[in-house]
mmCIF file of C-alpha atoms and ligand atoms in Angstrom:
data_model
loop_
_atom_site.group_PDB
_atom_site.id
_atom_site.type_symbol
_atom_site.label_atom_id
_atom_site.label_comp_id
_atom_site.label_asym_id
_atom_site.label_seq_id
_atom_site.Cartn_x
_atom_site.Cartn_y
_atom_site.Cartn_z
ATOM 1 C CA UNK A 29 8.556 -6.112 -11.489
ATOM 2 C CA UNK A 30 10.836 -5.871 -14.482
ATOM 3 C CA UNK A 31 13.740 -4.841 -12.289
ATOM 4 C CA UNK A 32 13.170 -7.688 -9.902
ATOM 5 C CA UNK A 33 13.124 -10.152 -12.759
ATOM 6 C CA UNK A 34 16.335 -8.731 -14.078
ATOM 7 C CA UNK A 35 17.863 -9.108 -10.626
ATOM 8 C CA UNK A 36 16.715 -12.711 -10.464
ATOM 9 C CA UNK A 37 18.222 -13.370 -13.832
ATOM 10 C CA UNK A 38 21.491 -11.806 -12.794
ATOM 11 C CA UNK A 39 21.646 -14.007 -9.715
ATOM 12 C CA UNK A 40 20.831 -17.057 -11.807
ATOM 13 C CA UNK A 41 23.495 -15.961 -14.271
ATOM 14 C CA UNK A 42 25.987 -15.732 -11.473
ATOM 15 C CA UNK A 43 25.104 -19.211 -10.280
ATOM 16 C CA UNK A 44 25.379 -20.461 -13.831
ATOM 17 C CA UNK A 45 28.793 -18.883 -14.197
ATOM 18 C CA UNK A 46 29.919 -20.672 -11.066
ATOM 19 C CA UNK A 47 28.570 -23.911 -12.467
ATOM 20 C CA UNK A 48 30.587 -23.374 -15.626
ATOM 21 C CA UNK A 49 33.691 -22.555 -13.600
ATOM 22 C CA UNK A 50 33.444 -25.428 -11.156
ATOM 23 C CA UNK A 51 34.747 -25.065 -7.629
ATOM 24 C CA UNK A 52 36.071 -21.563 -8.210
ATOM 25 C CA UNK A 53 37.905 -20.606 -5.066
ATOM 26 C CA UNK A 54 37.266 -23.971 -3.497
ATOM 27 C CA UNK A 55 40.042 -26.332 -2.654
ATOM 28 C CA UNK A 56 40.250 -29.574 -4.628
ATOM 29 C CA UNK A 57 41.426 -32.905 -3.308
ATOM 30 C CA UNK A 58 45.013 -31.729 -3.169
ATOM 31 C CA UNK A 59 44.061 -28.756 -0.961
ATOM 32 C CA UNK A 60 44.694 -26.227 -3.732
ATOM 33 C CA UNK A 61 42.339 -24.103 -5.776
ATOM 34 C CA UNK A 62 42.422 -24.650 -9.520
ATOM 35 C CA UNK A 63 41.251 -21.565 -11.307
ATOM 36 C CA UNK A 64 41.584 -20.437 -14.869
ATOM 37 C CA UNK A 65 39.879 -17.109 -14.228
ATOM 38 C CA UNK A 66 40.782 -14.467 -11.647
ATOM 39 C CA UNK A 67 38.774 -15.097 -8.481
ATOM 40 C CA UNK A 68 38.534 -11.384 -7.840
ATOM 41 C CA UNK A 69 37.469 -9.955 -11.198
ATOM 42 C CA UNK A 70 36.887 -12.947 -13.470
ATOM 43 C CA UNK A 71 39.393 -12.149 -16.228
ATOM 44 C CA UNK A 72 41.196 -15.117 -17.779
ATOM 45 C CA UNK A 73 44.492 -15.735 -16.046
ATOM 46 C CA UNK A 74 47.911 -15.915 -17.664
ATOM 47 C CA UNK A 75 50.634 -16.074 -15.056
ATOM 48 C CA UNK A 76 50.866 -15.880 -11.282
ATOM 49 C CA UNK A 77 48.988 -12.532 -11.001
ATOM 50 C CA UNK A 78 45.829 -11.229 -12.636
ATOM 51 C CA UNK A 79 46.774 -8.845 -15.410
ATOM 52 C CA UNK A 80 43.659 -6.750 -14.805
ATOM 53 C CA UNK A 81 43.369 -6.307 -11.031
ATOM 54 C CA UNK A 82 46.691 -7.565 -9.690
ATOM 55 C CA UNK A 83 45.337 -10.220 -7.353
ATOM 56 C CA UNK A 84 47.334 -13.392 -6.968
ATOM 57 C CA UNK A 85 46.072 -16.110 -9.287
ATOM 58 C CA UNK A 86 46.278 -18.745 -6.609
ATOM 59 C CA UNK A 87 44.723 -18.232 -3.199
ATOM 60 C CA UNK A 88 44.319 -20.407 -0.160
ATOM 61 C CA UNK A 89 41.319 -20.725 2.067
ATOM 62 C CA UNK A 90 42.756 -21.627 5.441
ATOM 63 C CA UNK A 91 43.587 -20.020 8.755
ATOM 64 C CA UNK A 92 47.225 -20.207 7.770
ATOM 65 C CA UNK A 93 46.446 -18.084 4.727
ATOM 66 C CA UNK A 94 44.496 -15.665 6.911
ATOM 67 C CA UNK A 95 47.479 -15.160 9.198
ATOM 68 C CA UNK A 96 49.741 -15.092 6.163
ATOM 69 C CA UNK A 97 47.797 -12.168 4.702
ATOM 70 C CA UNK A 98 48.151 -10.364 7.993
ATOM 71 C CA UNK A 99 51.871 -10.991 8.297
ATOM 72 C CA UNK A 100 52.479 -10.129 4.647
ATOM 73 C CA UNK A 101 50.602 -6.874 5.149
ATOM 74 C CA UNK A 102 52.782 -5.954 8.115
ATOM 75 C CA UNK A 103 56.005 -7.066 6.443
ATOM 76 C CA UNK A 104 55.161 -5.112 3.341
ATOM 77 C CA UNK A 105 54.505 -1.988 5.383
ATOM 78 C CA UNK A 106 57.529 -2.620 7.572
ATOM 79 C CA UNK A 107 59.876 -3.195 4.666
ATOM 80 C CA UNK A 108 58.756 -0.008 2.974
ATOM 81 C CA UNK A 109 58.797 1.838 6.270
ATOM 82 C CA UNK A 110 62.429 1.035 6.990
ATOM 83 C CA UNK A 111 63.350 1.859 3.412
ATOM 84 C CA UNK A 112 61.496 5.173 3.501
ATOM 85 C CA UNK A 113 62.425 6.412 6.963
ATOM 86 C CA UNK A 114 66.220 6.701 6.680
ATOM 87 C CA UNK A 115 65.844 8.375 3.305
ATOM 88 C CA UNK A 116 63.323 10.804 4.724
ATOM 89 C CA UNK A 117 65.798 11.692 7.463
ATOM 90 C CA UNK A 118 69.065 11.925 5.518
ATOM 91 C CA UNK A 119 68.118 12.338 1.861
ATOM 92 C CA UNK A 120 64.595 13.801 1.882
ATOM 93 C CA UNK A 121 65.146 15.481 -1.469
ATOM 94 C CA UNK A 122 66.087 12.260 -3.190
ATOM 95 C CA UNK A 123 63.112 10.447 -1.647
ATOM 96 C CA UNK A 124 60.734 13.171 -2.827
ATOM 97 C CA UNK A 125 62.234 13.272 -6.321
ATOM 98 C CA UNK A 126 62.203 9.516 -6.785
ATOM 99 C CA UNK A 127 58.665 9.170 -5.484
ATOM 100 C CA UNK A 128 57.461 11.919 -7.824
ATOM 101 C CA UNK A 129 59.354 10.356 -10.724
ATOM 102 C CA UNK A 130 57.436 7.137 -10.243
ATOM 103 C CA UNK A 131 59.043 4.846 -7.666
ATOM 104 C CA UNK A 132 55.735 4.466 -5.886
ATOM 105 C CA UNK A 133 55.826 0.803 -4.881
ATOM 106 C CA UNK A 134 59.249 1.105 -3.240
ATOM 107 C CA UNK A 135 58.384 3.767 -0.654
ATOM 108 C CA UNK A 136 55.528 4.448 1.724
ATOM 109 C CA UNK A 137 53.221 6.958 0.102
ATOM 110 C CA UNK A 138 53.442 10.424 1.672
ATOM 111 C CA UNK A 139 49.835 10.379 2.822
ATOM 112 C CA UNK A 140 50.100 6.934 4.439
ATOM 113 C CA UNK A 141 53.256 8.035 6.242
ATOM 114 C CA UNK A 142 51.539 11.250 7.288
ATOM 115 C CA UNK A 143 48.515 9.497 8.776
ATOM 116 C CA UNK A 144 50.722 6.973 10.525
ATOM 117 C CA UNK A 145 52.850 9.770 11.992
ATOM 118 C CA UNK A 146 49.873 11.813 13.174
ATOM 119 C CA UNK A 147 48.584 8.737 14.960
ATOM 120 C CA UNK A 148 51.982 8.003 16.522
ATOM 121 C CA UNK A 149 52.520 11.620 17.538
ATOM 122 C CA UNK A 150 49.267 11.933 19.436
ATOM 123 C CA UNK A 151 49.860 8.549 21.025
ATOM 124 C CA UNK A 152 53.240 9.766 22.313
ATOM 125 C CA UNK A 153 51.906 13.139 23.447
ATOM 126 C CA UNK A 154 49.000 11.533 25.296
ATOM 127 C CA UNK A 155 51.355 9.030 26.837
ATOM 128 C CA UNK A 156 53.434 11.937 28.126
ATOM 129 C CA UNK A 157 50.320 13.699 29.385
ATOM 130 C CA UNK A 158 49.245 10.616 31.325
ATOM 131 C CA UNK A 159 52.595 10.284 32.951
ATOM 132 C CA UNK A 160 52.931 13.935 33.813
ATOM 133 C CA UNK A 161 49.598 14.125 35.599
ATOM 134 C CA UNK A 162 49.912 11.177 37.937
ATOM 135 C CA UNK A 163 52.246 8.214 38.301
ATOM 136 C CA UNK A 164 55.710 7.556 36.882
ATOM 137 C CA UNK A 165 58.142 9.361 39.154
ATOM 138 C CA UNK A 166 61.137 9.201 36.796
ATOM 139 C CA UNK A 167 59.154 10.408 33.871
ATOM 140 C CA UNK A 168 57.547 13.080 35.946
ATOM 141 C CA UNK A 169 60.899 14.654 36.763
ATOM 142 C CA UNK A 170 61.502 15.401 33.095
ATOM 143 C CA UNK A 171 58.186 17.138 32.772
ATOM 144 C CA UNK A 172 58.662 18.968 36.052
ATOM 145 C CA UNK A 173 62.042 20.195 34.918
ATOM 146 C CA UNK A 174 60.392 21.657 31.861
ATOM 147 C CA UNK A 175 57.569 23.152 33.930
ATOM 148 C CA UNK A 176 60.027 24.949 36.166
ATOM 149 C CA UNK A 177 62.047 26.055 33.144
ATOM 150 C CA UNK A 178 58.890 27.560 31.697
ATOM 151 C CA UNK A 179 58.190 29.334 34.962
ATOM 152 C CA UNK A 180 61.766 30.670 35.090
ATOM 153 C CA UNK A 181 61.625 31.856 31.488
ATOM 154 C CA UNK A 182 58.313 33.582 32.120
ATOM 155 C CA UNK A 183 59.831 35.420 35.081
ATOM 156 C CA UNK A 184 62.773 36.397 32.913
ATOM 157 C CA UNK A 185 60.411 37.712 30.266
ATOM 158 C CA UNK A 186 58.596 39.781 32.851
ATOM 159 C CA UNK A 187 61.954 41.204 34.087
ATOM 160 C CA UNK A 188 63.019 42.008 30.543
ATOM 161 C CA UNK A 189 59.742 43.752 29.862
ATOM 162 C CA UNK A 190 60.179 45.927 32.933
ATOM 163 C CA UNK A 191 63.716 46.697 31.811
ATOM 164 C CA UNK A 192 62.419 47.529 28.356
ATOM 165 C CA UNK A 193 59.895 50.003 29.730
ATOM 166 C CA UNK A 194 62.601 51.677 31.772
ATOM 167 C CA UNK A 195 65.219 51.757 29.054
ATOM 168 C CA UNK A 196 64.222 55.061 27.481
ATOM 169 C CA UNK A 197 64.301 55.407 23.760
ATOM 170 C CA UNK A 198 67.710 54.014 22.876
ATOM 171 C CA UNK A 199 66.905 52.132 19.690
ATOM 172 C CA UNK A 200 69.808 49.735 20.063
ATOM 173 C CA UNK A 201 68.809 48.833 23.617
ATOM 174 C CA UNK A 202 65.206 48.331 22.613
ATOM 175 C CA UNK A 203 66.147 46.090 19.726
ATOM 176 C CA UNK A 204 68.439 44.019 21.938
ATOM 177 C CA UNK A 205 65.737 43.591 24.592
ATOM 178 C CA UNK A 206 63.102 42.751 21.983
ATOM 179 C CA UNK A 207 65.375 40.096 20.608
ATOM 180 C CA UNK A 208 65.931 38.630 24.051
ATOM 181 C CA UNK A 209 62.220 38.640 24.831
ATOM 182 C CA UNK A 210 61.382 36.989 21.521
ATOM 183 C CA UNK A 211 63.978 34.285 22.165
ATOM 184 C CA UNK A 212 62.624 33.586 25.623
ATOM 185 C CA UNK A 213 59.084 33.443 24.301
ATOM 186 C CA UNK A 214 60.100 30.973 21.624
ATOM 187 C CA UNK A 215 61.675 28.805 24.304
ATOM 188 C CA UNK A 216 58.531 28.918 26.403
ATOM 189 C CA UNK A 217 56.457 27.942 23.352
ATOM 190 C CA UNK A 218 58.684 25.016 22.526
ATOM 191 C CA UNK A 219 58.785 23.826 26.120
ATOM 192 C CA UNK A 220 55.011 24.085 26.323
ATOM 193 C CA UNK A 221 54.701 21.947 23.224
ATOM 194 C CA UNK A 222 56.916 19.343 24.809
ATOM 195 C CA UNK A 223 54.532 19.035 27.711
ATOM 196 C CA UNK A 224 52.024 17.334 25.469
ATOM 197 C CA UNK A 225 50.775 20.573 23.984
ATOM 198 C CA UNK A 226 49.055 21.555 27.204
ATOM 199 C CA UNK A 227 48.601 25.279 26.978
ATOM 200 C CA UNK A 228 49.926 27.077 29.990
ATOM 201 C CA UNK A 229 47.844 30.165 30.073
ATOM 202 C CA UNK A 230 49.209 32.907 32.230
ATOM 203 C CA UNK A 231 48.446 35.982 30.212
ATOM 204 C CA UNK A 232 45.151 37.809 30.008
ATOM 205 C CA UNK A 233 43.486 37.736 26.620
ATOM 206 C CA UNK A 234 44.311 41.427 26.201
ATOM 207 C CA UNK A 235 42.341 43.994 24.314
ATOM 208 C CA UNK A 236 43.608 43.098 20.884
ATOM 209 C CA UNK A 237 42.424 39.483 21.113
ATOM 210 C CA UNK A 238 39.461 38.795 18.826
ATOM 211 C CA UNK A 239 36.117 38.723 20.637
ATOM 212 C CA UNK A 240 35.243 35.148 19.781
ATOM 213 C CA UNK A 241 38.342 33.829 21.503
ATOM 214 C CA UNK A 242 37.913 35.615 24.859
ATOM 215 C CA UNK A 243 35.335 33.269 26.419
ATOM 216 C CA UNK A 244 37.461 30.393 25.206
ATOM 217 C CA UNK A 245 40.533 31.730 27.001
ATOM 218 C CA UNK A 246 38.510 32.322 30.168
ATOM 219 C CA UNK A 247 37.275 28.747 29.940
ATOM 220 C CA UNK A 248 40.820 27.512 29.353
ATOM 221 C CA UNK A 249 42.013 29.228 32.525
ATOM 222 C CA UNK A 250 39.291 27.567 34.571
ATOM 223 C CA UNK A 251 39.528 24.173 32.968
ATOM 224 C CA UNK A 252 42.849 23.704 31.153
ATOM 225 C CA UNK A 253 42.712 19.893 30.954
ATOM 226 C CA UNK A 254 39.385 19.710 29.145
ATOM 227 C CA UNK A 255 40.260 22.507 26.749
ATOM 228 C CA UNK A 256 43.636 21.050 25.906
ATOM 229 C CA UNK A 257 41.943 17.733 25.187
ATOM 230 C CA UNK A 258 39.432 19.424 22.895
ATOM 231 C CA UNK A 259 42.178 21.273 21.036
ATOM 232 C CA UNK A 260 44.199 18.064 20.748
ATOM 233 C CA UNK A 261 41.183 16.223 19.405
ATOM 234 C CA UNK A 262 40.538 18.886 16.809
ATOM 235 C CA UNK A 263 44.218 18.988 15.901
ATOM 236 C CA UNK A 264 44.374 15.258 15.263
ATOM 237 C CA UNK A 265 41.029 15.141 13.479
ATOM 238 C CA UNK A 266 41.880 18.012 11.168
ATOM 239 C CA UNK A 267 45.591 17.355 10.858
ATOM 240 C CA UNK A 268 45.147 16.794 7.116
ATOM 241 C CA UNK A 269 44.316 20.516 6.868
ATOM 242 C CA UNK A 270 48.010 21.286 7.228
ATOM 243 C CA UNK A 271 48.660 19.818 3.786
ATOM 244 C CA UNK A 272 46.292 22.020 1.750
ATOM 245 C CA UNK A 273 47.320 24.987 3.928
ATOM 246 C CA UNK A 274 50.990 24.453 3.066
ATOM 247 C CA UNK A 275 50.853 23.549 -0.624
ATOM 248 C CA UNK A 276 50.072 27.106 -1.832
ATOM 249 C CA UNK A 277 53.175 28.343 0.005
ATOM 250 C CA UNK A 278 55.307 25.771 -1.777
ATOM 251 C CA UNK A 279 53.781 26.852 -5.063
ATOM 252 C CA UNK A 280 54.777 30.428 -4.198
ATOM 253 C CA UNK A 281 58.406 29.293 -4.068
ATOM 254 C CA UNK A 282 58.136 28.247 -7.720
ATOM 255 C CA UNK A 283 55.355 30.444 -9.119
ATOM 256 C CA UNK A 284 54.118 29.484 -12.585
ATOM 257 C CA UNK A 285 56.806 26.863 -12.904
ATOM 258 C CA UNK A 286 56.079 24.377 -15.607
ATOM 259 C CA UNK A 287 58.701 21.984 -14.312
ATOM 260 C CA UNK A 288 56.976 21.438 -10.984
ATOM 261 C CA UNK A 289 53.322 20.662 -10.558
ATOM 262 C CA UNK A 290 50.952 20.848 -7.618
ATOM 263 C CA UNK A 291 51.361 17.095 -7.274
ATOM 264 C CA UNK A 292 55.109 17.538 -6.685
ATOM 265 C CA UNK A 293 54.549 20.230 -4.071
ATOM 266 C CA UNK A 294 51.954 18.103 -2.314
ATOM 267 C CA UNK A 295 54.339 15.148 -2.114
ATOM 268 C CA UNK A 296 57.072 17.491 -0.848
ATOM 269 C CA UNK A 297 54.855 19.081 1.809
ATOM 270 C CA UNK A 298 53.412 15.797 3.027
ATOM 271 C CA UNK A 299 56.786 14.121 3.436
ATOM 272 C CA UNK A 300 58.164 17.257 5.077
ATOM 273 C CA UNK A 301 55.318 17.541 7.575
ATOM 274 C CA UNK A 302 55.659 13.847 8.376
ATOM 275 C CA UNK A 303 59.309 14.380 9.195
ATOM 276 C CA UNK A 304 58.575 17.403 11.388
ATOM 277 C CA UNK A 305 56.030 15.365 13.330
ATOM 278 C CA UNK A 306 58.629 12.637 13.754
ATOM 279 C CA UNK A 307 60.872 15.258 15.355
ATOM 280 C CA UNK A 308 58.074 16.109 17.759
ATOM 281 C CA UNK A 309 57.738 12.400 18.530
ATOM 282 C CA UNK A 310 61.488 12.131 19.174
ATOM 283 C CA UNK A 311 61.448 15.171 21.454
ATOM 284 C CA UNK A 312 58.340 13.875 23.216
ATOM 285 C CA UNK A 313 59.922 10.485 23.792
ATOM 286 C CA UNK A 314 63.012 12.295 25.053
ATOM 287 C CA UNK A 315 60.896 14.075 27.641
ATOM 288 C CA UNK A 316 59.101 10.872 28.594
ATOM 289 C CA UNK A 317 62.363 9.062 29.169
ATOM 290 C CA UNK A 318 64.065 11.840 31.050
ATOM 291 C CA UNK A 319 66.088 13.445 28.255
ATOM 292 C CA UNK A 320 64.485 16.847 27.742
ATOM 293 C CA UNK A 321 67.800 17.882 26.189
ATOM 294 C CA UNK A 322 66.391 16.680 22.879
ATOM 295 C CA UNK A 323 64.190 19.770 22.732
ATOM 296 C CA UNK A 324 66.595 21.942 20.680
ATOM 297 C CA UNK A 325 66.239 19.571 17.723
ATOM 298 C CA UNK A 326 62.858 21.181 17.217
ATOM 299 C CA UNK A 327 64.644 24.439 16.374
ATOM 300 C CA UNK A 328 67.764 23.462 14.536
ATOM 301 C CA UNK A 329 66.773 20.460 12.495
ATOM 302 C CA UNK A 330 63.703 21.747 10.593
ATOM 303 C CA UNK A 331 65.436 24.516 8.573
ATOM 304 C CA UNK A 332 68.331 22.192 7.796
ATOM 305 C CA UNK A 333 65.940 19.473 6.696
ATOM 306 C CA UNK A 334 63.935 21.887 4.558
ATOM 307 C CA UNK A 335 67.126 23.043 2.872
ATOM 308 C CA UNK A 336 68.200 19.495 2.070
ATOM 309 C CA UNK A 337 64.765 18.520 0.811
ATOM 310 C CA UNK A 338 64.376 21.630 -1.348
ATOM 311 C CA UNK A 339 67.843 21.228 -2.804
ATOM 312 C CA UNK A 340 67.389 17.561 -3.616
ATOM 313 C CA UNK A 341 63.741 17.448 -4.639
ATOM 314 C CA UNK A 342 63.863 20.444 -6.960
ATOM 315 C CA UNK A 343 67.533 20.049 -7.915
ATOM 316 C CA UNK A 344 68.450 23.559 -6.814
ATOM 317 C CA UNK A 345 71.833 25.172 -6.406
ATOM 318 C CA UNK A 346 73.021 26.137 -2.938
ATOM 319 C CA UNK A 347 72.069 29.807 -3.049
ATOM 320 C CA UNK A 348 68.725 29.153 -4.618
ATOM 321 C CA UNK A 349 67.953 26.455 -2.046
ATOM 322 C CA UNK A 350 69.093 28.717 0.786
ATOM 323 C CA UNK A 351 66.886 31.622 -0.276
ATOM 324 C CA UNK A 352 63.906 29.324 -0.630
ATOM 325 C CA UNK A 353 64.624 27.775 2.774
ATOM 326 C CA UNK A 354 64.369 31.204 4.392
ATOM 327 C CA UNK A 355 61.068 31.771 2.622
ATOM 328 C CA UNK A 356 59.811 28.304 3.521
ATOM 329 C CA UNK A 357 60.643 28.692 7.219
ATOM 330 C CA UNK A 358 58.647 31.926 7.232
ATOM 331 C CA UNK A 359 55.775 30.284 5.368
ATOM 332 C CA UNK A 360 55.876 27.330 7.745
ATOM 333 C CA UNK A 361 55.274 29.658 10.675
ATOM 334 C CA UNK A 362 52.369 31.205 8.786
ATOM 335 C CA UNK A 363 50.865 27.815 7.946
ATOM 336 C CA UNK A 364 51.352 26.558 11.506
ATOM 337 C CA UNK A 365 49.756 29.729 12.845
ATOM 338 C CA UNK A 366 46.789 29.365 10.514
ATOM 339 C CA UNK A 367 46.424 25.735 11.514
ATOM 340 C CA UNK A 368 46.629 26.564 15.224
ATOM 341 C CA UNK A 369 44.018 29.300 14.830
ATOM 342 C CA UNK A 370 41.762 26.953 12.877
ATOM 343 C CA UNK A 371 42.110 24.210 15.501
ATOM 344 C CA UNK A 372 41.365 26.546 18.380
ATOM 345 C CA UNK A 373 38.418 28.006 16.469
ATOM 346 C CA UNK A 374 37.031 24.548 15.689
ATOM 347 C CA UNK A 375 37.366 23.358 19.282
ATOM 348 C CA UNK A 376 35.858 26.598 20.627
ATOM 349 C CA UNK A 377 32.663 26.051 18.642
HETATM 350 ZN ZN1 ZN B 425 41.597 -9.947 -11.393
#
């Protein structure tokens, strides 16, 4: 009973407080609220904003204010967005450095940008998927062009592999053919990604595939649409995993550095991943609107961007930035591979 009494007293106290502070939050005759304490946290006010919680001292209680809050929210995001985006593209290092140094209100936080980009990316990829499977003749041609390119590349790979088997033991020949095959495979991978990440499974699982994945691959061959959807779902749901997977690699670029902290690396990684996803969005939109020629940006821009961001964010010299870019590209493949494996594993469960 004691607790209930206490509760009753607290409620009464609250009512009393409102009686002492008359019409708090309620409009007076002139249509304005007249408050001397913050309406959000109750601290005494001195100036147009609460010094404790940051809320505006003066609020309105009207539909106009409701819409105003909405518009202000969008404008605030928009303003920051258009300030952050060009910097992320052209001066990613400066953006990262300034954000770390404390210019937090000026730019969109890395994690907000990341979540926004994940959302936009899957929206674009799904949009592509919809248009590739049924209507939209113009859009379909782009996807079909890529499909037939994939088929052609796969034939070429098969030819090269036959050639490789027949080429004897000439090390130079073998190396040249391996290089060609690897290039073709990379092109097939990239093209597949452009088709909304729909896996095009032509190969058998093979003996070296882990046991748990074999039934999944069989299933994927029978029912590619459903499996691709499951993988996509897992990828978007667990997209945040890419950040913790990548941060240790960044740390490895500056082991035991006292100048750079985990926070710095996390900001770096999150902005970087956001940019890479924006590239995927650009390439995806290119495919959707009949310009599959945008695809190569997925190969050439990332290393360049990483170099610029490393150089600017960590204030490195050219050589030092270049060496770390090579390492980072390698790490990025590792992190992406780990993420892909994790996503497939999660969706296979
Ligand atoms: Zn307050």
